[in-house]
Tab-separated table of C-alpha atoms (C1' of nucleotides) in Angstrom:
chain	number	residue	atom	x	y	z
R	5	MET	CA	11.861	14.081	21.328
R	6	ASN	CA	13.053	12.225	24.508
R	7	GLU	CA	14.878	9.026	24.682
R	8	LEU	CA	11.584	7.227	25.127
R	9	GLN	CA	9.967	8.575	22.429
R	10	ILE	CA	12.810	7.689	20.105
R	11	ARG	CA	12.684	3.943	21.080
R	12	ILE	CA	8.965	4.076	20.343
R	13	ALA	CA	9.311	5.656	17.216
R	14	ALA	CA	12.152	3.272	16.039
R	15	GLY	CA	9.902	0.204	17.255
R	16	LEU	CA	7.013	1.631	15.114
R	17	GLU	CA	9.048	1.962	11.976
R	18	ARG	CA	10.596	-1.375	12.239
R	19	ALA	CA	6.934	-2.947	12.849
R	20	PHE	CA	5.593	-1.048	9.624
R	21	ALA	CA	8.534	-1.716	7.686
R	22	GLU	CA	8.299	-5.406	8.328
R	23	HIS	CA	4.437	-6.068	8.344
R	24	GLY	CA	2.889	-3.111	6.321
R	25	PHE	CA	0.671	-0.670	7.594
R	26	SER	CA	-2.734	-2.179	7.787
R	27	ALA	CA	-1.658	-5.828	9.373
R	28	PRO	CA	0.061	-4.698	12.582
R	29	ASN	CA	-2.503	-3.903	15.099
R	30	ILE	CA	-2.144	-1.834	18.310
R	31	GLU	CA	-0.729	-4.814	20.222
R	32	THR	CA	1.967	-5.671	17.944
R	33	LEU	CA	3.041	-1.853	17.799
R	34	ARG	CA	3.054	-1.999	21.356
R	35	ASP	CA	5.401	-5.078	21.296
R	36	ALA	CA	7.595	-3.410	18.864
R	37	ALA	CA	7.762	-0.092	20.749
R	38	GLN	CA	8.386	-2.303	24.233
R	39	VAL	CA	6.128	0.377	26.166
R	40	SER	CA	2.776	-0.045	27.590
R	41	LEU	CA	-0.251	0.548	25.737
R	42	ARG	CA	-0.697	3.893	28.012
R	43	THR	CA	2.649	5.314	27.262
R	44	LEU	CA	2.245	4.576	23.625
R	45	TYR	CA	-0.970	6.346	23.334
R	46	LYS	CA	0.502	9.233	25.765
R	47	TYR	CA	3.105	10.279	23.036
R	48	TYR	CA	1.067	9.160	19.953
R	49	PRO	CA	-2.746	9.454	20.657
R	50	SER	CA	-3.994	7.691	17.843
R	51	ARG	CA	-2.771	4.798	15.239
R	52	ASN	CA	-2.670	7.387	12.704
R	53	ASP	CA	-0.246	9.394	14.637
R	54	MET	CA	1.653	6.501	15.096
R	55	VAL	CA	2.046	6.025	11.343
R	56	LEU	CA	3.111	9.511	10.883
R	57	ALA	CA	5.760	9.149	13.552
R	58	ALA	CA	7.081	6.157	12.059
R	59	LEU	CA	7.556	7.912	8.656
R	60	GLU	CA	8.993	11.340	10.421
R	61	PHE	CA	11.590	8.892	11.935
R	62	ARG	CA	12.472	6.753	8.880
R	63	HIS	CA	12.745	10.151	6.730
R	64	GLU	CA	15.641	11.382	9.062
R	65	ARG	CA	17.446	8.125	9.003
R	66	TYR	CA	17.189	7.937	5.399
R	67	LEU	CA	18.404	11.036	4.605
R	68	ALA	CA	21.379	10.652	6.826
R	69	GLN	CA	22.336	7.444	5.348
R	70	ILE	CA	22.036	8.373	1.712
R	71	PHE	CA	23.415	11.822	1.867
R	72	ALA	CA	26.375	11.524	4.716
R	73	ASP	CA	29.868	12.080	3.670
R	74	LEU	CA	29.452	11.966	-0.126
R	75	PRO	CA	32.461	12.130	-2.417
R	76	ALA	CA	32.975	15.834	-3.719
R	77	PRO	CA	33.039	15.450	-7.484
R	78	PRO	CA	29.323	15.582	-8.833
R	79	ARG	CA	29.070	12.530	-10.892
R	80	GLU	CA	30.856	10.386	-8.416
R	81	ALA	CA	28.318	11.994	-5.746
R	82	LEU	CA	25.634	10.967	-7.949
R	83	PHE	CA	26.671	7.237	-8.616
R	84	GLU	CA	27.413	6.934	-4.995
R	85	VAL	CA	23.460	8.094	-3.888
R	86	ILE	CA	22.271	5.482	-6.346
R	87	ARG	CA	24.651	2.931	-4.708
R	88	ARG	CA	23.526	3.747	-1.320
R	89	VAL	CA	19.733	3.638	-2.134
R	90	GLY	CA	20.206	0.160	-3.440
R	91	GLN	CA	21.962	-0.562	-0.342
R	92	TRP	CA	19.143	0.677	1.792
R	93	MET	CA	16.543	-1.188	-0.094
R	94	GLU	CA	18.936	-4.352	0.661
R	95	SER	CA	19.125	-3.896	4.360
R	96	GLU	CA	15.837	-1.751	5.279
R	97	ALA	CA	13.164	-1.682	2.503
R	98	SER	CA	13.002	-5.127	1.111
R	99	HIS	CA	8.988	-4.308	0.460
R	100	GLY	CA	9.798	-0.784	-1.470
R	101	CYS	CA	9.462	2.639	-0.444
R	102	LEU	CA	7.707	2.807	2.788
R	103	PHE	CA	6.058	6.176	2.185
R	104	HIS	CA	4.585	4.930	-0.949
R	105	SER	CA	3.302	1.935	0.899
R	106	ALA	CA	1.725	4.223	3.361
R	107	VAL	CA	-0.055	6.241	1.111
R	108	ALA	CA	-1.188	3.124	-0.852
R	109	ALA	CA	-2.686	1.555	2.391
R	110	ALA	CA	-4.697	4.717	3.184
R	111	PRO	CA	-5.045	6.912	-0.085
R	112	GLU	CA	-7.520	9.300	1.333
R	113	ASN	CA	-5.359	10.416	4.205
R	114	GLY	CA	-4.306	13.715	3.380
R	115	ALA	CA	-1.459	14.137	6.278
R	116	LEU	CA	0.106	11.088	4.660
R	117	ARG	CA	0.156	12.166	1.242
R	118	HIS	CA	1.846	15.405	2.299
R	119	LEU	CA	4.626	13.543	3.995
R	120	LEU	CA	5.302	11.778	0.932
R	121	GLN	CA	5.460	14.817	-0.969
R	122	ARG	CA	7.673	16.311	1.531
R	123	HIS	CA	9.909	13.482	1.847
R	124	LYS	CA	10.560	13.006	-2.096
R	125	HIS	CA	10.842	16.821	-2.404
R	126	GLU	CA	13.601	17.109	0.049
R	127	PHE	CA	15.292	14.070	-1.386
R	128	ALA	CA	15.127	15.450	-4.699
R	129	GLN	CA	16.535	18.553	-3.358
R	130	ARG	CA	19.499	17.138	-1.671
R	131	LEU	CA	20.117	14.895	-4.445
R	132	ALA	CA	20.302	17.886	-6.838
R	133	ALA	CA	22.442	19.712	-4.554
R	134	ALA	CA	25.130	16.748	-4.420
R	135	ALA	CA	25.061	16.068	-7.922
R	136	LYS	CA	25.409	19.956	-8.779
R	137	LEU	CA	22.260	19.728	-10.897
R	138	PRO	CA	19.300	22.511	-11.153
R	139	GLU	CA	16.396	21.814	-8.516
R	140	ASN	CA	13.741	21.066	-10.933
R	141	GLN	CA	15.458	18.067	-12.675
R	142	THR	CA	13.209	15.327	-12.104
R	143	GLU	CA	14.982	12.522	-14.384
R	144	LEU	CA	17.363	11.512	-11.545
R	145	LEU	CA	14.427	11.347	-9.125
R	146	LEU	CA	12.663	9.030	-11.549
R	147	ILE	CA	15.649	6.671	-11.664
R	148	CYS	CA	15.925	6.397	-8.032
R	149	GLU	CA	12.055	5.956	-7.642
R	150	GLY	CA	12.419	3.148	-10.469
R	151	LEU	CA	15.400	1.540	-8.625
R	152	MET	CA	13.143	1.395	-5.514
R	153	GLN	CA	10.171	0.089	-7.173
R	154	LEU	CA	12.364	-2.462	-9.117
R	155	TRP	CA	14.172	-3.748	-6.150
R	156	PRO	CA	11.859	-6.181	-4.702
R	157	LEU	CA	11.873	-7.840	-8.064
R	158	TYR	CA	15.293	-7.570	-9.581
R	159	ARG	CA	17.523	-6.800	-6.571
R	160	ASN	CA	20.810	-5.959	-7.722
R	161	GLU	CA	20.058	-5.741	-11.490
R	162	ALA	CA	17.782	-2.845	-11.026
R	163	CYS	CA	20.686	-0.973	-8.990
R	164	GLU	CA	22.887	-1.542	-12.102
R	165	SER	CA	20.041	-0.404	-14.205
R	166	ALA	CA	19.879	2.622	-12.332
R	167	LEU	CA	23.436	3.249	-12.395
R	168	GLN	CA	23.596	2.627	-16.235
R	169	LEU	CA	20.631	5.099	-17.085
R	170	ALA	CA	22.372	7.701	-14.637
R	171	ALA	CA	25.397	7.519	-16.824
R	172	ALA	CA	23.434	7.518	-20.013
R	173	LEU	CA	21.542	10.709	-18.951
R	174	LEU	CA	25.145	12.309	-17.943
R	175	ALA	CA	26.461	11.427	-21.374
R	176	ASP	CA	23.401	12.884	-22.970
R	177	ASP	CA	24.239	16.484	-22.999
R	178	GLY	CA	21.774	17.817	-25.015
R	179	GLY	CA	21.395	16.975	-28.613
R	180	ASP	CA	17.540	17.972	-28.770
R	181	ARG	CA	16.560	14.489	-30.338
R	182	LYS	CA	13.025	14.106	-31.814
R	183	VAL	CA	10.982	13.084	-28.710
R	184	ALA	CA	12.891	15.151	-26.254
R	185	GLY	CA	10.844	18.068	-24.618
R	186	LYS	CA	12.158	21.715	-24.795
R	187	ARG	CA	12.871	21.740	-21.057
R	188	GLY	CA	16.491	22.859	-19.594
R	189	ARG	CA	18.895	20.140	-20.148
R	190	ILE	CA	21.862	19.087	-17.898
R	191	GLU	CA	24.712	21.567	-18.097
R	192	THR	CA	26.311	21.712	-14.754
R	193	VAL	CA	27.741	18.454	-14.348
R	194	ALA	CA	31.486	18.064	-15.189
T	10	MET	CA	-15.884	-15.731	-17.172
T	11	ASN	CA	-19.541	-14.621	-18.010
T	12	GLU	CA	-21.017	-11.137	-18.218
T	13	LEU	CA	-21.784	-10.934	-14.632
T	14	GLN	CA	-18.596	-12.004	-13.842
T	15	ILE	CA	-16.986	-9.367	-15.668
T	16	ARG	CA	-19.457	-6.674	-14.162
T	17	ILE	CA	-18.372	-7.811	-10.855
T	18	ALA	CA	-14.730	-7.678	-11.559
T	19	ALA	CA	-14.816	-4.466	-13.418
T	20	GLY	CA	-16.945	-2.958	-10.413
T	21	LEU	CA	-14.080	-4.325	-7.815
T	22	GLU	CA	-11.511	-2.902	-9.911
T	23	ARG	CA	-13.010	0.472	-9.829
T	24	ALA	CA	-13.765	0.319	-6.081
T	25	PHE	CA	-10.078	-0.725	-5.268
T	26	ALA	CA	-8.572	1.882	-7.613
T	27	GLU	CA	-10.607	4.714	-5.984
T	28	HIS	CA	-10.310	3.790	-2.418
T	29	GLY	CA	-7.258	1.682	-1.906
T	30	PHE	CA	-7.197	-2.117	-0.852
T	31	SER	CA	-7.785	-1.603	2.896
T	32	ALA	CA	-10.589	1.049	3.190
T	33	PRO	CA	-13.585	-0.485	1.275
T	34	ASN	CA	-15.531	-3.043	3.302
T	35	ILE	CA	-17.387	-5.816	1.629
T	36	GLU	CA	-20.810	-3.582	1.729
T	37	THR	CA	-18.909	-1.045	-0.399
T	38	LEU	CA	-17.494	-3.519	-2.692
T	39	ARG	CA	-20.988	-5.030	-3.385
T	40	ASP	CA	-22.249	-1.513	-4.319
T	41	ALA	CA	-19.566	-1.177	-6.790
T	42	ALA	CA	-20.152	-4.707	-7.946
T	43	GLN	CA	-23.879	-3.994	-8.480
T	44	VAL	CA	-24.715	-7.508	-7.390
T	45	SER	CA	-26.132	-8.901	-4.131
T	46	LEU	CA	-23.830	-10.173	-1.455
T	47	ARG	CA	-24.726	-13.913	-2.032
T	48	THR	CA	-23.722	-13.595	-5.793
T	49	LEU	CA	-20.485	-11.705	-4.828
T	50	TYR	CA	-19.498	-14.361	-2.357
T	51	LYS	CA	-20.510	-17.332	-5.027
T	52	TYR	CA	-17.886	-15.923	-7.651
T	53	TYR	CA	-15.435	-14.555	-5.310
T	54	PRO	CA	-15.445	-16.465	-2.057
T	55	SER	CA	-13.496	-14.423	0.173
T	56	ARG	CA	-12.187	-10.512	-0.033
T	57	ASN	CA	-8.813	-11.699	-0.874
T	58	ASP	CA	-10.387	-13.519	-3.838
T	59	MET	CA	-12.152	-10.024	-4.788
T	60	VAL	CA	-8.709	-8.338	-4.815
T	61	LEU	CA	-6.987	-10.926	-7.078
T	62	ALA	CA	-10.030	-10.477	-9.438
T	63	ALA	CA	-9.899	-6.885	-9.663
T	64	LEU	CA	-6.225	-7.008	-10.297
T	65	GLU	CA	-6.345	-10.026	-13.036
T	66	PHE	CA	-9.099	-7.797	-14.618
T	67	ARG	CA	-6.882	-4.718	-14.625
T	68	HIS	CA	-3.651	-6.494	-15.928
T	69	GLU	CA	-5.617	-7.382	-19.102
T	70	ARG	CA	-7.066	-3.867	-19.559
T	71	TYR	CA	-3.744	-2.328	-19.244
T	72	LEU	CA	-1.638	-4.523	-21.198
T	73	ALA	CA	-4.714	-4.165	-23.928
T	74	GLN	CA	-4.694	-0.505	-23.589
T	75	ILE	CA	-0.915	0.021	-23.632
T	76	PHE	CA	0.072	-2.441	-26.445
T	77	ALA	CA	-2.797	-2.122	-29.202
T	78	ASP	CA	-1.678	-0.906	-32.273
T	79	LEU	CA	1.560	0.344	-31.616
T	80	PRO	CA	3.677	1.797	-34.398
T	81	ALA	CA	6.195	-0.304	-35.918
T	82	PRO	CA	9.675	1.131	-35.687
T	83	PRO	CA	11.132	0.117	-32.403
T	84	ARG	CA	12.352	3.734	-31.566
T	85	GLU	CA	8.603	5.085	-32.071
T	86	ALA	CA	7.071	2.104	-30.288
T	87	LEU	CA	8.867	2.634	-27.261
T	88	PHE	CA	7.856	6.425	-26.976
T	89	GLU	CA	4.610	5.469	-27.622
T	90	VAL	CA	4.503	3.038	-24.672
T	91	ILE	CA	5.766	5.728	-22.391
T	92	ARG	CA	3.205	8.175	-23.242
T	93	ARG	CA	0.422	5.835	-22.981
T	94	VAL	CA	1.597	4.789	-19.322
T	95	GLY	CA	1.234	8.559	-18.945
T	96	GLN	CA	-2.174	8.538	-20.324
T	97	TRP	CA	-3.225	5.632	-18.502
T	98	MET	CA	-1.962	7.103	-15.121
T	99	GLU	CA	-4.002	10.399	-15.941
T	100	SER	CA	-7.186	8.485	-16.512
T	101	GLU	CA	-6.941	5.609	-14.460
T	102	ALA	CA	-4.354	5.341	-11.731
T	103	SER	CA	-4.122	8.733	-10.052
T	104	HIS	CA	-2.736	7.096	-7.102
T	105	GLY	CA	0.062	5.134	-8.580
T	106	CYS	CA	0.411	1.410	-9.617
T	107	LEU	CA	-2.618	-0.663	-8.558
T	108	PHE	CA	-0.513	-3.688	-8.152
T	109	HIS	CA	2.529	-2.015	-5.851
T	110	SER	CA	-0.583	-0.598	-3.813
T	111	ALA	CA	-2.132	-4.120	-3.162
T	112	VAL	CA	1.136	-5.596	-2.294
T	113	ALA	CA	1.932	-2.553	-0.208
T	114	ALA	CA	-1.500	-3.217	1.694
T	115	ALA	CA	-0.706	-6.816	2.342
T	116	PRO	CA	2.997	-7.659	1.989
T	117	GLU	CA	2.541	-10.766	3.454
T	118	ASN	CA	0.182	-12.011	0.975
T	119	GLY	CA	2.184	-14.561	-1.306
T	120	ALA	CA	-0.611	-14.692	-4.067
T	121	LEU	CA	-0.514	-10.820	-4.315
T	122	ARG	CA	2.944	-10.731	-4.527
T	123	HIS	CA	3.094	-13.681	-7.268
T	124	LEU	CA	0.658	-11.542	-9.414
T	125	LEU	CA	2.546	-8.217	-9.017
T	126	GLN	CA	5.698	-10.395	-10.182
T	127	ARG	CA	3.850	-11.771	-13.149
T	128	HIS	CA	2.149	-8.419	-14.030
T	129	LYS	CA	5.781	-6.654	-14.304
T	130	HIS	CA	7.292	-9.479	-16.109
T	131	GLU	CA	4.658	-9.817	-18.663
T	132	PHE	CA	4.694	-5.966	-18.982
T	133	ALA	CA	8.500	-6.111	-19.702
T	134	GLN	CA	8.442	-8.911	-22.051
T	135	ARG	CA	5.693	-7.093	-24.084
T	136	LEU	CA	7.727	-3.680	-23.984
T	137	ALA	CA	10.892	-5.483	-25.298
T	138	ALA	CA	9.177	-7.154	-27.820
T	139	ALA	CA	7.600	-3.830	-29.074
T	140	ALA	CA	10.851	-1.852	-28.833
T	141	LYS	CA	12.960	-4.882	-30.322
T	142	LEU	CA	15.330	-5.240	-27.305
T	143	PRO	CA	16.664	-7.994	-25.267
T	144	GLU	CA	14.224	-9.354	-22.762
T	145	ASN	CA	16.279	-9.220	-19.743
T	146	GLN	CA	16.706	-5.612	-20.375
T	147	THR	CA	15.325	-3.834	-17.140
T	148	GLU	CA	16.329	-0.110	-17.942
T	149	LEU	CA	13.066	0.400	-19.832
T	150	LEU	CA	10.850	-1.130	-17.086
T	151	LEU	CA	12.922	1.110	-14.668
T	152	ILE	CA	12.035	4.123	-16.324
T	153	CYS	CA	8.188	3.004	-16.672
T	154	GLU	CA	8.259	2.248	-12.784
T	155	GLY	CA	9.784	5.658	-11.901
T	156	LEU	CA	7.339	7.481	-14.287
T	157	MET	CA	4.217	5.461	-12.390
T	158	GLN	CA	5.423	6.252	-9.307
T	159	LEU	CA	6.634	9.878	-9.942
T	160	TRP	CA	3.357	10.673	-11.669
T	161	PRO	CA	0.979	11.504	-8.637
T	162	LEU	CA	3.603	13.922	-7.592
T	163	TYR	CA	4.811	15.557	-10.856
T	164	ARG	CA	2.166	14.460	-13.271
T	165	ASN	CA	3.080	15.537	-16.806
T	166	GLU	CA	6.647	16.445	-16.119
T	167	ALA	CA	7.327	12.879	-14.964
T	168	CYS	CA	6.209	11.727	-18.260
T	169	GLU	CA	8.400	14.479	-20.225
T	170	SER	CA	11.402	13.058	-17.637
T	171	ALA	CA	10.693	9.299	-18.759
T	172	LEU	CA	10.838	10.101	-22.682
T	173	GLN	CA	13.996	12.231	-21.828
T	174	LEU	CA	15.804	9.262	-20.194
T	175	ALA	CA	14.550	6.896	-22.807
T	176	ALA	CA	16.038	8.921	-25.318
T	177	ALA	CA	19.233	9.249	-23.510
T	178	LEU	CA	19.401	5.538	-23.003
T	179	LEU	CA	18.927	4.712	-26.798
T	180	ALA	CA	21.516	7.396	-27.532
T	181	ASP	CA	23.852	5.856	-25.099
T	182	ASP	CA	24.905	3.058	-27.465
T	183	GLY	CA	27.951	1.420	-25.525
T	184	GLY	CA	30.836	3.546	-24.551
T	185	ASP	CA	31.826	1.329	-21.397
T	186	ARG	CA	31.872	4.354	-18.895
T	187	LYS	CA	33.424	3.898	-15.426
T	188	VAL	CA	30.172	3.021	-13.469
T	189	ALA	CA	28.626	1.033	-16.266
T	190	GLY	CA	28.212	-2.462	-15.148
T	191	LYS	CA	29.525	-5.298	-17.774
T	192	ARG	CA	26.132	-6.501	-18.797
T	193	GLY	CA	24.788	-6.680	-22.137
T	194	ARG	CA	24.262	-3.271	-23.832
T	195	ILE	CA	21.397	-2.230	-26.153
T	196	GLU	CA	22.231	-3.332	-29.789
T	197	THR	CA	18.860	-4.079	-31.653
T	198	VAL	CA	17.497	-0.674	-31.534
T	199	ALA	CA	18.201	1.208	-34.860
K	12	DA	C1'	9.244	8.954	55.252
K	13	DC	C1'	6.472	10.656	51.911
K	14	DG	C1'	4.078	12.293	47.474
K	15	DC	C1'	4.004	12.271	42.905
K	16	DA	C1'	5.346	12.116	38.142
K	17	DA	C1'	5.638	8.511	34.977
K	18	DG	C1'	5.747	4.096	33.940
K	19	DT	C1'	3.478	-1.236	33.705
K	20	DA	C1'	-0.232	-4.897	32.903
K	21	DG	C1'	-4.187	-5.825	31.219
K	22	DA	C1'	-9.397	-5.783	31.700
K	23	DG	C1'	-13.683	-3.468	29.240
K	24	DT	C1'	-15.969	-1.402	25.508
K	25	DA	C1'	-18.423	0.030	21.565
K	26	DA	C1'	-17.621	-0.104	16.756
K	27	DT	C1'	-16.605	-2.504	12.518
K	28	DC	C1'	-16.130	-6.174	9.357
K	29	DA	C1'	-15.878	-10.449	6.710
K	30	DT	C1'	-18.547	-14.041	6.570
K	31	DT	C1'	-23.076	-17.036	6.632
K	32	DC	C1'	-27.997	-17.817	6.615
K	33	DT	C1'	-33.077	-17.264	6.009
K	34	DA	C1'	-36.474	-15.808	2.981
K	35	DC	C1'	-38.314	-14.279	-0.955
K	36	DC	C1'	-38.256	-13.275	-6.362
K	37	DT	C1'	-38.168	-14.253	-11.260
K	38	DG	C1'	-37.814	-16.139	-15.974
K	39	DA	C1'	-37.518	-20.010	-18.674
K	40	DA	C1'	-37.390	-25.035	-19.454
K	41	DA	C1'	-40.232	-29.113	-19.025
S	17	DT	C1'	-48.293	-25.166	-14.165
S	18	DT	C1'	-44.780	-26.456	-12.038
S	19	DT	C1'	-39.658	-26.521	-11.043
S	20	DC	C1'	-35.605	-24.907	-10.166
S	21	DA	C1'	-31.491	-22.486	-11.051
S	22	DG	C1'	-29.688	-18.444	-10.095
S	23	DG	C1'	-30.734	-14.078	-8.561
S	24	DT	C1'	-31.948	-9.980	-4.499
S	25	DA	C1'	-32.591	-8.120	0.114
S	26	DG	C1'	-30.779	-8.131	4.364
S	27	DA	C1'	-30.415	-9.967	9.292
S	28	DA	C1'	-27.302	-12.476	12.530
S	29	DT	C1'	-22.909	-13.866	14.083
S	30	DG	C1'	-18.402	-14.312	15.746
S	31	DA	C1'	-14.176	-12.296	15.604
S	32	DT	C1'	-10.924	-8.444	15.813
S	33	DT	C1'	-9.864	-3.422	16.623
S	34	DA	C1'	-8.919	0.938	18.394
S	35	DC	C1'	-9.111	3.145	22.049
S	36	DT	C1'	-9.984	3.772	27.582
S	37	DC	C1'	-10.083	2.799	32.166
S	38	DT	C1'	-8.689	0.871	36.599
S	39	DA	C1'	-5.217	-0.638	39.175
S	40	DC	C1'	-0.647	-1.334	40.875
S	41	DT	C1'	4.705	-0.253	40.705
S	42	DT	C1'	8.906	2.393	40.601
S	43	DG	C1'	12.202	5.884	41.118
S	44	DC	C1'	13.168	10.364	42.803
S	45	DG	C1'	13.309	15.010	45.240
S	46	DT	C1'	12.401	17.090	49.593
DNA sequence: ACGCAAGTAGAGTAATCATTCTACCTGAAA
DNA sequence: TTTCAGGTAGAATGATTACTCTACTTGCGT
């Protein structure tokens, strides 16, 4: 990916994040990418390719921002991830998760759904690694998803609730209460 | 709302739920509503009105299905709500929450955002009432949002995680751990 | 100096879409 | 029997869109 391609992808990401995936037409995207129509189509031959490029770009940026230089203790790392997700929403995603938005705008698009899946899966994997939890543990992912969905409505309160829930989850180290499923519980967090 | 209007709204809801909010054109919506174009426009004079009508209709249906005949004990009611949200996703919303989808497809549409807000707020209110929790408690709403977002990717596993988290939240009756905010804790659940 | 790879600017095209309009039908009340 | 409110069917319209194409410019290696 050369310098120009990066500039284009960054512009596309910004345009889609700001206006959603349906509204912006090609001219708007071109303006955001700051290249000519011809060049835009050279690198991304269809509007759909532009959507995919924007999401790929955001995926990298997101993971870099959330998981860079986390504190080592798993418990602290987990809380820090949640706080950073909150900050990310504040500064970059005031309308909610861009991947979910993209799929919502074009639910028949298989490539898009696949990208969403990959994005969430990779996030879950890195979160599990940072918090030293088993990979198939979905509760934390659920908390983060809830936070992202609630953010546009509740702002910081959503973030505090997410932290609260994470704390409760960690504290709840395994008494098998009535409703609780029989799946593996958290064991590795100190 | 007469019988015809109800049929139209139900058809619109089905069409948008199946194909998203961008894809279906007016002719598709007309087919789904099973009326003539003229009648469709008579009751809902623009496509945007059709979107709003579909969402209003779904809102009622959703609340009716989730909150009808809940068990009286708050704890059981809460778990039952979560299970029903899972069933709703299974049978009606395989692509995720329709209200979030609508806003994602048209983020500049203020009426839509307002409807989303009203929908979530009313859900939260009735959930709090059923579980006998303070109204401004957002943790449970966050769990439900997370469940709905995770459903398309994890199916039943998402539901089990939501139950798990709810149980952990109820168990965590208030030791003020490091991360925890200073907001009101759960007190009223037995 | 020349050629050319790679860019810009923007007009043209064919398709699609939301919306409107015309013409016709039907059942029940007067 | 007539009237008419309220329905159907579907053609016409005007705007918008994604995408293509033509013509022009610019920086650089030889």
